[in-house]
Amino acid sequence: MKSFSIFILEEKDSFEYYLNRLHKTEKSIQNHVKRGGHANTQKGYELIDRYDNHLKQIRQKHYDDWKSHCKTKNIDPLH
């Protein structure tokens, strides 16, 4: 039987976890722009870095799942 801490760590390393974080960050970027924010602000840089970090984790750990997801959404996996 797995310990609780290992169970929690495995869940946070799943494709669904990173995909959820990626979509949440994407929504934060959209809201930042809607409120008049720009990419060349501290908040803009933080959001872009967070998005890139989640995308990097997905590509490194779950690339096959990512390719399948992108194919169903008709987007380029290397965007």
PDB file of C-alpha atoms in Angstrom:
ATOM      1  CA  MET A   1       0.000   0.000   0.000  1.00  0.00           C
ATOM      2  CA  LYS A   2       1.256   3.461  -0.898  1.00  0.00           C
ATOM      3  CA  SER A   3       1.741   6.121   1.706  1.00  0.00           C
ATOM      4  CA  PHE A   4      -0.457   9.192   1.503  1.00  0.00           C
ATOM      5  CA  SER A   5       2.468  11.465   0.606  1.00  0.00           C
ATOM      6  CA  ILE A   6       3.451   9.234  -2.318  1.00  0.00           C
ATOM      7  CA  PHE A   7      -0.180   9.117  -3.452  1.00  0.00           C
ATOM      8  CA  ILE A   8      -0.399  12.922  -3.406  1.00  0.00           C
ATOM      9  CA  LEU A   9       2.900  13.320  -5.264  1.00  0.00           C
ATOM     10  CA  GLU A  10       1.835  10.873  -7.960  1.00  0.00           C
ATOM     11  CA  GLU A  11      -1.424  12.722  -8.476  1.00  0.00           C
ATOM     12  CA  LYS A  12       0.416  16.029  -8.913  1.00  0.00           C
ATOM     13  CA  ASP A  13       2.655  14.455 -11.520  1.00  0.00           C
ATOM     14  CA  SER A  14      -0.185  13.286 -13.749  1.00  0.00           C
ATOM     15  CA  PHE A  15      -1.002  14.594 -17.204  1.00  0.00           C
ATOM     16  CA  GLU A  16      -4.432  15.745 -16.049  1.00  0.00           C
ATOM     17  CA  TYR A  17      -2.900  17.798 -13.231  1.00  0.00           C
ATOM     18  CA  TYR A  18      -0.515  19.635 -15.546  1.00  0.00           C
ATOM     19  CA  LEU A  19      -3.158  20.095 -18.224  1.00  0.00           C
ATOM     20  CA  ASN A  20      -5.544  21.571 -15.668  1.00  0.00           C
ATOM     21  CA  ARG A  21      -2.813  23.950 -14.452  1.00  0.00           C
ATOM     22  CA  LEU A  22      -2.010  24.896 -18.052  1.00  0.00           C
ATOM     23  CA  HIS A  23      -5.640  25.757 -18.828  1.00  0.00           C
ATOM     24  CA  LYS A  24      -6.008  27.661 -15.569  1.00  0.00           C
ATOM     25  CA  THR A  25      -2.913  29.722 -16.347  1.00  0.00           C
ATOM     26  CA  GLU A  26      -4.184  30.347 -19.881  1.00  0.00           C
ATOM     27  CA  LYS A  27      -7.406  31.717 -18.411  1.00  0.00           C
ATOM     28  CA  SER A  28      -5.411  33.929 -16.032  1.00  0.00           C
ATOM     29  CA  ILE A  29      -3.477  35.341 -18.989  1.00  0.00           C
ATOM     30  CA  GLN A  30      -6.729  36.057 -20.847  1.00  0.00           C
ATOM     31  CA  ASN A  31      -8.199  37.783 -17.784  1.00  0.00           C
ATOM     32  CA  HIS A  32      -5.022  39.827 -17.334  1.00  0.00           C
ATOM     33  CA  VAL A  33      -5.308  41.074 -20.921  1.00  0.00           C
ATOM     34  CA  LYS A  34      -9.050  41.797 -20.545  1.00  0.00           C
ATOM     35  CA  ARG A  35      -8.278  44.008 -17.556  1.00  0.00           C
ATOM     36  CA  GLY A  36      -5.867  46.027 -19.664  1.00  0.00           C
ATOM     37  CA  GLY A  37      -2.684  44.213 -18.696  1.00  0.00           C
ATOM     38  CA  HIS A  38       0.160  43.727 -21.127  1.00  0.00           C
ATOM     39  CA  ALA A  39       2.784  41.041 -21.616  1.00  0.00           C
ATOM     40  CA  ASN A  40       5.538  43.556 -20.828  1.00  0.00           C
ATOM     41  CA  THR A  41       4.538  43.902 -17.169  1.00  0.00           C
ATOM     42  CA  GLN A  42       5.769  41.988 -14.137  1.00  0.00           C
ATOM     43  CA  LYS A  43       2.453  40.130 -13.865  1.00  0.00           C
ATOM     44  CA  GLY A  44       2.513  39.359 -17.595  1.00  0.00           C
ATOM     45  CA  TYR A  45       6.006  37.892 -17.329  1.00  0.00           C
ATOM     46  CA  GLU A  46       5.009  35.812 -14.304  1.00  0.00           C
ATOM     47  CA  LEU A  47       1.977  34.373 -16.082  1.00  0.00           C
ATOM     48  CA  ILE A  48       3.945  33.589 -19.232  1.00  0.00           C
ATOM     49  CA  ASP A  49       6.697  31.907 -17.204  1.00  0.00           C
ATOM     50  CA  ARG A  50       4.110  29.843 -15.311  1.00  0.00           C
ATOM     51  CA  TYR A  51       2.443  28.776 -18.572  1.00  0.00           C
ATOM     52  CA  ASP A  52       5.787  27.855 -20.132  1.00  0.00           C
ATOM     53  CA  ASN A  53       6.767  25.870 -17.035  1.00  0.00           C
ATOM     54  CA  HIS A  54       3.563  23.804 -17.098  1.00  0.00           C
ATOM     55  CA  LEU A  55       3.953  23.216 -20.828  1.00  0.00           C
ATOM     56  CA  LYS A  56       7.563  22.141 -20.315  1.00  0.00           C
ATOM     57  CA  GLN A  57       6.521  19.647 -17.651  1.00  0.00           C
ATOM     58  CA  ILE A  58       3.861  18.199 -19.931  1.00  0.00           C
ATOM     59  CA  ARG A  59       6.265  17.859 -22.849  1.00  0.00           C
ATOM     60  CA  GLN A  60       8.953  16.226 -20.714  1.00  0.00           C
ATOM     61  CA  LYS A  61       6.796  13.802 -18.739  1.00  0.00           C
ATOM     62  CA  HIS A  62       3.648  13.193 -20.788  1.00  0.00           C
ATOM     63  CA  TYR A  63       4.506  13.917 -24.408  1.00  0.00           C
ATOM     64  CA  ASP A  64       2.414  11.104 -25.902  1.00  0.00           C
ATOM     65  CA  ASP A  65      -0.663  12.223 -23.949  1.00  0.00           C
ATOM     66  CA  TRP A  66       0.046  15.812 -25.004  1.00  0.00           C
ATOM     67  CA  LYS A  67       0.241  14.853 -28.685  1.00  0.00           C
ATOM     68  CA  SER A  68      -3.072  13.004 -28.406  1.00  0.00           C
ATOM     69  CA  HIS A  69      -4.695  15.958 -26.657  1.00  0.00           C
ATOM     70  CA  CYS A  70      -3.436  18.385 -29.304  1.00  0.00           C
ATOM     71  CA  LYS A  71      -4.634  16.134 -32.094  1.00  0.00           C
ATOM     72  CA  THR A  72      -8.171  16.061 -30.671  1.00  0.00           C
ATOM     73  CA  LYS A  73      -8.131  19.870 -30.239  1.00  0.00           C
ATOM     74  CA  ASN A  74      -6.534  20.378 -33.675  1.00  0.00           C
ATOM     75  CA  ILE A  75      -3.612  22.396 -32.333  1.00  0.00           C
ATOM     76  CA  ASP A  76       0.134  22.104 -32.841  1.00  0.00           C
ATOM     77  CA  PRO A  77       1.903  20.278 -29.969  1.00  0.00           C
ATOM     78  CA  LEU A  78       4.878  22.615 -30.379  1.00  0.00           C
ATOM     79  CA  HIS A  79       2.909  25.854 -29.983  1.00  0.00           C
TER      80      HIS A  79
END
